[in-house]
CSV table of C-alpha atoms in Angstrom, one decimal:
chain,number,residue,atom,x,y,z
A,4,MET,CA,4.5,-11.1,-4.2
A,5,ARG,CA,1.8,-9.3,-2.2
A,6,THR,CA,1.7,-5.5,-2.2
A,7,GLY,CA,2.2,-5.3,1.6
A,8,THR,CA,5.3,-7.5,1.4
A,9,VAL,CA,6.7,-5.4,-1.5
A,10,ALA,CA,6.0,-2.1,0.4
A,11,ARG,CA,7.7,-3.5,3.5
A,12,ASN,CA,10.8,-4.5,1.5
A,13,TYR,CA,11.1,-1.0,0.1
A,14,ALA,CA,10.5,0.4,3.6
A,15,GLU,CA,13.3,-1.8,5.0
A,16,ALA,CA,15.6,-0.6,2.2
A,17,LEU,CA,14.8,3.0,3.0
A,18,LEU,CA,15.3,2.5,6.7
A,19,ALA,CA,18.8,1.0,6.0
A,20,LEU,CA,19.5,4.0,3.8
A,21,GLY,CA,18.2,6.4,6.5
A,22,GLN,CA,20.4,4.7,9.1
A,23,LYS,CA,23.5,4.9,6.9
A,24,HIS,CA,22.9,8.7,6.4
A,25,ASP,CA,21.7,9.4,9.9
A,26,ALA,CA,18.3,10.5,8.6
A,27,VAL,CA,15.8,7.9,9.7
A,28,VAL,CA,13.1,10.3,10.8
A,29,PRO,CA,13.6,12.9,8.0
A,30,TYR,CA,13.4,10.2,5.4
A,31,GLY,CA,10.1,9.0,6.9
A,32,GLU,CA,8.8,12.6,6.8
A,33,LEU,CA,9.9,12.9,3.2
A,34,LEU,CA,8.3,9.6,2.1
A,35,ASP,CA,5.1,10.6,3.8
A,36,ALA,CA,5.1,14.0,2.1
A,37,VAL,CA,5.7,12.4,-1.3
A,38,ALA,CA,3.1,9.7,-0.8
A,39,GLY,CA,0.6,12.4,0.4
A,40,ALA,CA,1.3,14.6,-2.7
A,41,VAL,CA,0.8,11.7,-5.0
A,42,ALA,CA,-2.4,10.7,-3.2
A,43,THR,CA,-3.9,14.2,-3.2
A,44,GLU,CA,-2.7,15.5,-6.6
A,45,PRO,CA,-4.5,13.6,-9.4
A,46,ARG,CA,-2.3,15.0,-12.1
A,47,LEU,CA,0.9,13.9,-10.4
A,48,ALA,CA,-0.5,10.5,-9.8
A,49,ALA,CA,-1.6,10.3,-13.4
A,50,VAL,CA,1.9,11.1,-14.7
A,51,LEU,CA,3.6,8.7,-12.3
A,52,GLU,CA,1.2,5.9,-13.0
A,53,SER,CA,0.9,6.3,-16.8
A,54,PRO,CA,2.6,3.7,-18.9
A,55,ARG,CA,2.8,6.3,-21.7
A,56,VAL,CA,5.2,8.4,-19.7
A,57,PRO,CA,8.7,6.9,-19.9
A,58,LYS,CA,10.4,6.0,-16.7
A,59,ALA,CA,13.3,8.3,-17.5
A,60,ARG,CA,10.9,11.2,-17.7
A,61,LYS,CA,9.2,10.3,-14.4
A,62,LYS,CA,12.6,10.1,-12.7
A,63,LEU,CA,13.6,13.5,-14.2
A,64,LEU,CA,10.3,15.0,-12.9
A,65,LEU,CA,11.1,13.7,-9.4
A,66,ARG,CA,14.7,14.8,-9.5
A,67,THR,CA,13.7,18.3,-10.7
A,68,ALA,CA,10.9,18.7,-8.1
A,69,LEU,CA,12.8,17.3,-5.2
A,70,GLY,CA,16.5,17.6,-6.0
A,71,ALA,CA,17.1,20.9,-4.3
A,72,LEU,CA,14.8,20.1,-1.3
A,73,THR,CA,15.8,16.6,-0.4
A,74,PRO,CA,19.0,14.6,0.1
A,75,ALA,CA,20.3,12.9,-3.0
A,76,PRO,CA,20.1,9.4,-1.5
A,77,PHE,CA,16.4,9.8,-0.9
A,78,VAL,CA,15.8,11.0,-4.5
A,79,ARG,CA,17.8,8.0,-5.8
A,80,PHE,CA,15.5,5.8,-3.7
A,81,LEU,CA,12.4,7.3,-5.3
A,82,GLU,CA,14.0,6.9,-8.8
A,83,SER,CA,14.6,3.2,-8.0
A,84,VAL,CA,10.9,2.9,-7.0
A,85,VAL,CA,9.9,4.4,-10.3
A,86,GLN,CA,12.3,2.3,-12.2
A,87,ARG,CA,10.7,-0.9,-10.8
A,88,GLY,CA,7.2,0.5,-11.4
A,89,ARG,CA,6.3,0.6,-7.7
A,90,GLN,CA,5.2,4.2,-7.4
A,91,GLY,CA,1.6,3.1,-7.0
A,92,ILE,CA,2.4,1.8,-3.5
A,93,LEU,CA,4.1,4.9,-2.0
A,94,SER,CA,1.4,5.2,0.6
A,95,GLU,CA,1.8,1.6,1.7
A,96,MET,CA,5.6,2.1,1.8
A,97,SER,CA,5.1,5.1,4.0
A,98,VAL,CA,2.9,3.2,6.5
A,99,GLU,CA,5.4,0.3,6.6
A,100,TYR,CA,8.3,2.7,7.1
A,101,GLU,CA,6.6,4.4,10.0
A,102,MET,CA,6.1,1.0,11.7
A,103,LEU,CA,9.7,0.1,11.2
A,104,VAL,CA,10.9,3.5,12.5
A,105,ASP,CA,8.7,3.0,15.6
A,106,ARG,CA,10.3,-0.3,16.3
A,107,HIS,CA,13.8,1.0,15.5
A,108,LEU,CA,13.3,3.9,17.9
A,109,ASN,CA,11.6,1.8,20.5
A,110,ARG,CA,8.3,3.8,20.5
A,111,VAL,CA,4.6,3.1,20.4
A,112,HIS,CA,1.6,5.2,19.6
A,113,ALA,CA,-1.3,5.5,22.1
A,114,GLY,CA,-4.8,6.9,21.6
A,115,VAL,CA,-5.6,9.0,24.7
A,116,THR,CA,-9.2,10.1,25.2
A,117,THR,CA,-9.9,12.8,27.7
A,118,ALA,CA,-13.1,14.6,28.8
A,119,HIS,CA,-11.5,18.0,28.1
A,120,ALA,CA,-8.7,19.4,25.9
A,121,VAL,CA,-5.2,18.7,27.2
A,122,ASP,CA,-2.7,21.5,27.6
A,123,PRO,CA,0.9,20.9,26.4
A,124,GLU,CA,2.3,20.5,29.9
A,125,LEU,CA,-0.3,17.8,30.8
A,126,ALA,CA,0.3,16.1,27.5
A,127,ARG,CA,4.0,15.8,28.2
A,128,SER,CA,3.2,14.5,31.7
A,129,ILE,CA,0.9,11.9,30.3
A,130,ALA,CA,3.4,10.8,27.7
A,131,THR,CA,6.2,10.6,30.3
A,132,THR,CA,4.0,8.5,32.7
A,133,LEU,CA,2.9,6.2,29.9
A,134,SER,CA,6.5,5.8,28.8
A,135,ALA,CA,7.5,4.8,32.3
A,136,VAL,CA,4.6,2.2,32.5
A,137,VAL,CA,5.2,0.7,29.0
A,138,GLY,CA,9.0,0.9,28.9
A,139,LYS,CA,9.1,2.6,25.5
A,140,GLU,CA,8.7,6.1,24.3
A,141,VAL,CA,4.9,6.7,23.9
A,142,LEU,CA,3.6,9.1,21.3
A,143,PRO,CA,0.1,10.0,22.5
A,144,HIS,CA,-2.6,11.0,20.1
A,145,PHE,CA,-5.2,13.0,22.0
A,146,ARG,CA,-8.9,13.4,21.4
A,147,THR,CA,-11.7,14.5,23.6
A,148,ASP,CA,-15.0,12.9,24.6
A,149,PRO,CA,-17.1,14.8,27.1
A,150,ARG,CA,-19.0,11.6,28.0
A,151,LEU,CA,-16.0,10.5,30.0
A,152,LEU,CA,-16.8,13.3,32.6
A,153,GLY,CA,-13.2,13.2,33.8
A,154,GLY,CA,-10.0,11.1,33.8
A,155,LEU,CA,-8.8,9.4,30.6
A,156,VAL,CA,-8.9,6.3,28.5
A,157,VAL,CA,-5.6,5.0,26.9
A,158,ARG,CA,-5.5,2.6,24.0
A,159,LEU,CA,-2.1,1.0,23.4
A,160,GLY,CA,-2.5,-1.6,20.7
A,161,ASP,CA,-5.1,-4.0,21.9
A,162,ARG,CA,-4.7,-2.9,25.6
A,163,VAL,CA,-7.2,-0.4,27.0
A,164,LEU,CA,-6.5,1.4,30.3
A,165,ASP,CA,-9.7,3.0,31.4
A,166,GLY,CA,-9.3,5.5,34.2
A,167,SER,CA,-12.3,7.6,33.3
A,168,LEU,CA,-14.8,9.0,35.9
A,169,ARG,CA,-17.6,7.5,33.7
A,170,ARG,CA,-16.3,4.0,34.2
A,171,ARG,CA,-15.9,4.5,37.9
A,172,LEU,CA,-19.5,5.7,38.2
A,173,LEU,CA,-20.7,2.7,36.2
A,174,GLN,CA,-18.8,0.4,38.5
A,175,LEU,CA,-20.2,2.1,41.6
A,176,ARG,CA,-23.7,1.8,40.1
A,177,PHE,CA,-23.2,-1.9,39.4
A,178,SER,CA,-21.9,-2.5,42.9
A,179,MET,CA,-24.8,-0.7,44.4
A,180,LEU,CA,-27.4,-2.6,42.3
A,181,HIS,CA,-25.8,-6.0,43.1
A,182,ALA,CA,-24.8,-5.4,46.8
A,183,ARG,CA,-26.4,-7.7,49.3
A,184,THR,CA,-28.3,-6.0,52.0
A,185,GLY,CA,-27.7,-7.2,55.6
A,186,SER,CA,-31.4,-7.4,56.4
A,187,GLY,CA,-31.6,-11.2,56.3
A,188,ALA,CA,-34.2,-11.4,53.6
């Protein structure tokens, strides 16, 4: 079985667990935090990946580290991941889980590029407007590009909505260069 399929299966199991315990979003945040810790802490990754460290010891390590901070069902989920030797794909599980949560909560991510930094009020307004257009909750991810001059460019999946001043000026230039003159030449 491919790694992506396995990661998706675990993500689906965690989503079902999250729904049962009314903790869909918190479980995603926890999984992301654990995956990030394993990815950035070489000693933790080495212990969890080592075949020399017994699975019972790995599970005890997780239970000790997370037991007081996280819900018991989430810790049991991680223990089952370790029991089956799938701790090496925690990052993939986290990515798959986030995609499932987005679908479950009817939301999409959008890349929004503006010429200048966006204040929180404008960010909320953009998110609200995009949500109305798309029919789903839109989670905008902002970045700036001074070359736009003004306006914004929105990327939603494979759709690009370009409302930048730069694009409008380029269109005007193209129109002017290709306009026919009425001089009868």
